[in-house]
Amino acid sequence: MKALEQLKDTLKSKFGGNIIKFESPLEDRLFVDVKKEGVKGVCKELFTQGGRYLVGIGYDNTKRDNTLGMIHTFAFDKDSTVICVRAWVPENDPVMDSITPDVPNAGWSEREYMDLLGMKFTGHPKPKRLVLSDDWPEGIHPLRKEVPYNLVPPPAENVAYQMDECPEGCSVVPVGPFHPSLHEPNHWSIFVDGETIKGCDYRGFMTHRGIEKLCTTQVSYNEVPFIAERICGICGSVHATAYAQCVEMVADLKISRRAEFIRTIMLEIERLHSHLLWLGVAGHLIGFDTVFMQSWRIREDIMWLCEKWTGNRKTYGMIVVGGVRRDITPELKDDMLRVLKKVEEECIVVHKAIIGDTTIHKRTKGVGYMTHEEAVQWSIVGPPARARGVDIDVRRDHPYAAYDAVKFDVPVVDTNDVWGTVVVRILEIFEAIKIVRQALDQLPEGKIITEMDDVIQSQRHAISHVEAPRGESVHYVISGDENRADRWRVRAPTYPNLQGVPTMLLNDQFADFPIILGSIDPCFSCTDRVQVVDIKSGKVNVMNQRDLERMSRRA
Amino acid sequence: MEAVYIIVNLLVFLGLAPLFEGIIRKITAKVQSRQGPPIYQPYMDIFKLLGKTTINSADNWGFKFAPMMAFASIVSVIAFFPLANKANYLTQYADIITIIYLLTLGGIAVLLGALSSKNTYAMIGASREMITMIMVEPVLAMTLIMGAVKMKSLGIDITMFSINSVGYGWSVALMLVVYLAALQAFVGRPPFDISEAEIEILEGPFIEYSGPNYALFKYYMMLKQMFYAALFVMVFIPFLNTGIYIVNLAVQIVEIGVVFGFISLIGSTNARLRIDQAIKFYSVLIVLALCAVGLSVYGI
């Protein structure tokens, strides 16, 4: 880790006075404790050194030393390292410099803690409400420890989020909160001149129900993977794996090699499923329903296979802390190889059909244009990044599970548009099939669950990221007492990608809005961190019909 | 007696238009490896919509009036139509200008409904519909005018059956290609279902419509697409004229069915284009249609 040492030296020499200490519990993780005055400088330095902004984690530390914590995390993909910049502000004066002017992708992370923790970030370009609903009272910050998880403040009338001002000469087309191209509730104001998009504003987090709060107050470590899996209906195992890896890190637990291989197979099958699903949705978004129906038919075999393996067509419930729940029998292995063969053959046909289809070219080439530099600037992840020549993939750059044992290519194209994301995703289907075959081939013997003997120590930090089909999911866990995490932060891939969408939309046609938004494979509810099926929290804070009518009619 | 043919016209069109719609859906489903709805589903759709409460959500006369105007205009066109190569009582009282006028009136009614529904998506849909109308109506007009130029008459039956008397020439062949290329736009199917574009503007002009009003619009769309298919059969495939009315009718209905098969295959194997891309396509068609008329002036 020579690069890491160099970086340490640079930081020491430039910000020596502000740096409290370095800590490196694992060789690919570096925690830098910084005085709050130094945060802006250190983050800017890391970002200019090529760090990719992951996520900000704010947490309530009042019980211990009367502070609120803020952690900015950066990934150095070439060096397989993650650097976390930790800082604290006193609870009675929770003010910190905003790093958003230098690191645009930090915008939402900071806004989130303005809402949830009551922190203030000086110099933030857009300090509007992000997460909390419009009628949530000022001064109640749900992530503070003293706020109960099931608090339901009285609803208020006549409050509404103020969308940004429409620019001169444009008119507003409201999209959402419910709209066929969105699939999930969120609201866009699209500013159009004729049919050309000149700008937009986004109001999401309509399904935010505080899953992080729930899991740090009500349940224990072992139950969370199943809840984590329900953050997203499509990349559920990704969230469960990322969480489980975090807990294994804080517990110093090494899981068996067989479990790692099975996790890899699970994740790749999930990727196969997700990419076929996306391909179908993308076909529908550009009005090509035959692509939609055919790729969903191909997908059906995978769901059938998963049902046989895990008992569920989706939301597999496979990943637990310490391993996986179900083994792969020889019979299942044969089934898997057979299904993969069939899927591969059919995907080759689809691939050929799509590559040669002129209407698809017309609808996707040059659409949703974003330069390589902008993609890096906005820390875009996953296929949207790889379509813009950003060569990142967590599976290769920061190997986890058994990805170090399999060989695969990371498809990268530089068309900088929606077409690129189509190509990348189709090629990834074939790579995923390749990975599953190799993993099945090398599957070592062993147990599938490793038991944990010791109690997990409190106040240990761990960050883990997993390449979801739509990009990189980041989880951060701070261990706590009572056998549960003190803070658990989830960042779905849509979180950074969605922030880059306004750039992609600029100067495109309104008719392209669905496919441009679709090209990031948005998962709004993951970003909102909702539980789709939740019997534990019981209470549902939904907007009533009148709110929705008012919102949809206002513009 | 010739008045009977008017009734036959109306019965055939009103009775079979939903069936052809059902055929389109079924073929599309087969292409997409689906089972698809039963072939009589469009009849059920219309019956169901007709049985619902009328909601005048825009609360103005234009909104209420538009579906009836659209439906009435297409029914009048059909009444003049010399189906099965037989001019009926009304045909002699109208000419091709009337046909073009009435077809455009139907489009205007859709615009009227969209604009009076005061919905943002309907507005976008209306603007797209208007562009489509302006760009593809000329192709229809040229098709009929070409016959008129050849026969030196504006009479409906005379122009439509011009090929019977003057035969196939280069101009007709060119026009046939242009008409086929414009067919998807005439009937609002992919890749030219731009003004309805469910995914971005949610059926555009019809977004505020429901119940009987929507049923009328739906019926109007089905009749319109059957009319354009029938017009193609009438103008470009006039060869199977047996002289017996019933046989002619049966043959033409089968031919219309074949055209519908063509429409659904094109529709299910293409993505929807954007309006700016469609405009470029349409303008090429207009130029080609003009060329065809120009050729026909010189008798080619």
Short mmCIF file of N, CA and C in Angstrom, two decimals, chain A residues 14-83:
data_model
loop_
_atom_site.label_atom_id
_atom_site.label_comp_id
_atom_site.label_asym_id
_atom_site.label_seq_id
_atom_site.Cartn_x
_atom_site.Cartn_y
_atom_site.Cartn_z
N LYS A 14 0.16 18.70 4.65
CA LYS A 14 -0.69 19.84 4.32
C LYS A 14 -1.61 20.25 5.46
N PHE A 15 -2.15 19.25 6.17
CA PHE A 15 -3.16 19.56 7.18
C PHE A 15 -2.77 19.03 8.54
N GLY A 16 -1.45 18.95 8.79
CA GLY A 16 -0.96 18.33 10.01
C GLY A 16 -1.67 18.76 11.27
N GLY A 17 -1.92 20.06 11.39
CA GLY A 17 -2.52 20.57 12.63
C GLY A 17 -3.94 20.09 12.83
N ASN A 18 -4.64 19.84 11.70
CA ASN A 18 -6.05 19.50 11.82
C ASN A 18 -6.31 18.01 11.93
N ILE A 19 -5.29 17.22 11.65
CA ILE A 19 -5.50 15.77 11.67
C ILE A 19 -5.22 15.23 13.06
N ILE A 20 -6.19 14.53 13.61
CA ILE A 20 -6.03 13.99 14.96
C ILE A 20 -5.26 12.68 14.92
N LYS A 21 -5.74 11.73 14.10
CA LYS A 21 -5.00 10.47 13.99
C LYS A 21 -5.41 9.67 12.75
N PHE A 22 -4.56 8.75 12.38
CA PHE A 22 -4.88 7.78 11.33
C PHE A 22 -5.15 6.44 11.98
N GLU A 23 -6.04 5.68 11.37
CA GLU A 23 -6.35 4.37 11.94
C GLU A 23 -6.63 3.44 10.77
N SER A 24 -6.03 2.27 10.81
CA SER A 24 -6.19 1.35 9.69
C SER A 24 -6.46 -0.06 10.18
N PRO A 25 -7.75 -0.35 10.50
CA PRO A 25 -8.07 -1.67 11.06
C PRO A 25 -7.84 -2.80 10.06
N LEU A 26 -8.05 -2.51 8.78
CA LEU A 26 -7.78 -3.49 7.73
C LEU A 26 -6.83 -2.81 6.76
N GLU A 27 -6.14 -3.63 5.96
CA GLU A 27 -5.11 -2.98 5.15
C GLU A 27 -5.68 -2.14 4.01
N ASP A 28 -6.96 -2.38 3.66
CA ASP A 28 -7.53 -1.56 2.59
C ASP A 28 -8.52 -0.51 3.11
N ARG A 29 -8.48 -0.25 4.40
CA ARG A 29 -9.35 0.78 4.96
C ARG A 29 -8.50 1.77 5.75
N LEU A 30 -8.77 3.06 5.58
CA LEU A 30 -8.04 4.06 6.35
C LEU A 30 -9.04 5.06 6.93
N PHE A 31 -9.04 5.18 8.22
CA PHE A 31 -9.90 6.17 8.86
C PHE A 31 -9.04 7.34 9.28
N VAL A 32 -9.43 8.53 8.87
CA VAL A 32 -8.68 9.73 9.22
C VAL A 32 -9.55 10.57 10.13
N ASP A 33 -9.14 10.77 11.36
CA ASP A 33 -9.89 11.63 12.26
C ASP A 33 -9.41 13.05 12.11
N VAL A 34 -10.34 13.95 11.83
CA VAL A 34 -9.98 15.32 11.49
C VAL A 34 -10.77 16.27 12.37
N LYS A 35 -10.12 17.39 12.73
CA LYS A 35 -10.88 18.46 13.41
C LYS A 35 -11.84 19.05 12.41
N LYS A 36 -12.98 19.57 12.89
CA LYS A 36 -14.01 19.99 11.95
C LYS A 36 -13.53 21.10 11.01
N GLU A 37 -12.54 21.90 11.45
CA GLU A 37 -12.04 22.96 10.58
C GLU A 37 -11.32 22.38 9.36
N GLY A 38 -10.81 21.17 9.52
CA GLY A 38 -9.99 20.60 8.45
C GLY A 38 -10.75 19.81 7.40
N VAL A 39 -12.05 19.56 7.66
CA VAL A 39 -12.80 18.65 6.81
C VAL A 39 -12.78 19.09 5.34
N LYS A 40 -13.10 20.37 5.15
CA LYS A 40 -13.21 20.87 3.77
C LYS A 40 -11.92 20.68 3.01
N GLY A 41 -10.82 21.06 3.65
CA GLY A 41 -9.53 20.95 2.98
C GLY A 41 -9.15 19.51 2.67
N VAL A 42 -9.31 18.64 3.68
CA VAL A 42 -8.91 17.24 3.49
C VAL A 42 -9.73 16.60 2.39
N CYS A 43 -11.05 16.86 2.41
CA CYS A 43 -11.92 16.24 1.40
C CYS A 43 -11.57 16.74 0.01
N LYS A 44 -11.30 18.03 -0.08
CA LYS A 44 -10.96 18.59 -1.40
C LYS A 44 -9.67 17.94 -1.90
N GLU A 45 -8.71 17.77 -0.99
CA GLU A 45 -7.45 17.15 -1.36
C GLU A 45 -7.66 15.71 -1.85
N LEU A 46 -8.46 14.96 -1.08
CA LEU A 46 -8.70 13.56 -1.46
C LEU A 46 -9.40 13.48 -2.82
N PHE A 47 -10.36 14.40 -3.03
CA PHE A 47 -11.12 14.40 -4.27
C PHE A 47 -10.22 14.73 -5.46
N THR A 48 -9.33 15.72 -5.28
CA THR A 48 -8.45 16.08 -6.39
C THR A 48 -7.39 15.00 -6.62
N GLN A 49 -7.08 14.23 -5.57
CA GLN A 49 -6.11 13.14 -5.73
C GLN A 49 -6.72 11.95 -6.47
N GLY A 50 -8.02 12.05 -6.83
CA GLY A 50 -8.65 10.96 -7.57
C GLY A 50 -9.59 10.12 -6.73
N GLY A 51 -9.88 10.57 -5.53
CA GLY A 51 -10.83 9.83 -4.70
C GLY A 51 -12.23 9.97 -5.25
N ARG A 52 -12.94 8.88 -5.24
CA ARG A 52 -14.33 8.91 -5.71
C ARG A 52 -15.22 9.02 -4.49
N TYR A 53 -16.05 10.05 -4.44
CA TYR A 53 -16.88 10.25 -3.26
C TYR A 53 -17.90 9.14 -3.15
N LEU A 54 -17.98 8.51 -1.99
CA LEU A 54 -18.96 7.45 -1.81
C LEU A 54 -20.21 7.99 -1.16
N VAL A 55 -20.08 8.37 0.10
CA VAL A 55 -21.26 8.77 0.83
C VAL A 55 -20.85 9.49 2.11
N GLY A 56 -21.74 10.27 2.65
CA GLY A 56 -21.51 10.89 3.94
C GLY A 56 -22.34 10.16 4.99
N ILE A 57 -21.74 9.95 6.13
CA ILE A 57 -22.46 9.27 7.20
C ILE A 57 -22.50 10.20 8.40
N GLY A 58 -23.69 10.59 8.78
CA GLY A 58 -23.83 11.41 9.97
C GLY A 58 -24.37 10.54 11.08
N TYR A 59 -23.91 10.80 12.30
CA TYR A 59 -24.46 10.00 13.39
C TYR A 59 -24.47 10.77 14.69
N ASP A 60 -25.36 10.33 15.54
CA ASP A 60 -25.59 11.01 16.81
C ASP A 60 -24.69 10.39 17.87
N ASN A 61 -23.78 11.21 18.39
CA ASN A 61 -22.82 10.71 19.37
C ASN A 61 -23.02 11.40 20.71
N THR A 62 -24.19 12.04 20.88
CA THR A 62 -24.40 12.88 22.06
C THR A 62 -24.22 12.16 23.37
N LYS A 63 -24.63 10.90 23.43
CA LYS A 63 -24.56 10.16 24.69
C LYS A 63 -23.13 10.03 25.19
N ARG A 64 -22.19 9.91 24.25
CA ARG A 64 -20.80 9.68 24.66
C ARG A 64 -20.04 10.97 24.91
N ASP A 65 -20.04 11.87 23.94
CA ASP A 65 -19.26 13.09 24.18
C ASP A 65 -19.95 14.35 23.66
N ASN A 66 -21.29 14.28 23.59
CA ASN A 66 -22.04 15.47 23.22
C ASN A 66 -21.68 16.02 21.84
N THR A 67 -21.43 15.12 20.89
CA THR A 67 -21.12 15.59 19.54
C THR A 67 -22.01 14.89 18.52
N LEU A 68 -22.03 15.47 17.34
CA LEU A 68 -22.62 14.80 16.19
C LEU A 68 -21.47 14.48 15.25
N GLY A 69 -21.45 13.28 14.72
CA GLY A 69 -20.35 12.89 13.85
C GLY A 69 -20.73 13.00 12.39
N MET A 70 -19.72 13.29 11.56
CA MET A 70 -19.94 13.30 10.12
C MET A 70 -18.73 12.62 9.48
N ILE A 71 -19.01 11.63 8.66
CA ILE A 71 -17.92 10.90 8.01
C ILE A 71 -18.08 11.04 6.50
N HIS A 72 -17.05 11.54 5.85
CA HIS A 72 -17.06 11.56 4.39
C HIS A 72 -16.18 10.43 3.91
N THR A 73 -16.68 9.65 2.94
CA THR A 73 -15.89 8.48 2.53
C THR A 73 -15.50 8.59 1.06
N PHE A 74 -14.29 8.18 0.77
CA PHE A 74 -13.77 8.24 -0.60
C PHE A 74 -13.18 6.89 -0.97
N ALA A 75 -13.39 6.49 -2.22
CA ALA A 75 -12.79 5.24 -2.68
C ALA A 75 -11.65 5.57 -3.63
N PHE A 76 -10.52 4.90 -3.44
CA PHE A 76 -9.41 5.00 -4.39
C PHE A 76 -9.37 3.66 -5.12
N ASP A 77 -10.00 3.63 -6.30
CA ASP A 77 -10.24 2.34 -6.95
C ASP A 77 -8.96 1.69 -7.43
N LYS A 78 -8.00 2.51 -7.87
CA LYS A 78 -6.77 1.92 -8.40
C LYS A 78 -5.96 1.27 -7.29
N ASP A 79 -6.07 1.82 -6.07
CA ASP A 79 -5.31 1.27 -4.95
C ASP A 79 -6.14 0.36 -4.07
N SER A 80 -7.37 0.06 -4.48
CA SER A 80 -8.27 -0.80 -3.69
C SER A 80 -8.41 -0.33 -2.25
N THR A 81 -8.57 0.95 -2.08
CA THR A 81 -8.62 1.49 -0.72
C THR A 81 -9.85 2.36 -0.53
N VAL A 82 -10.36 2.36 0.68
CA VAL A 82 -11.42 3.30 1.03
C VAL A 82 -10.93 4.16 2.18
N ILE A 83 -11.08 5.47 2.02
CA ILE A 83 -10.63 6.38 3.06
C ILE A 83 -11.84 7.08 3.66
#
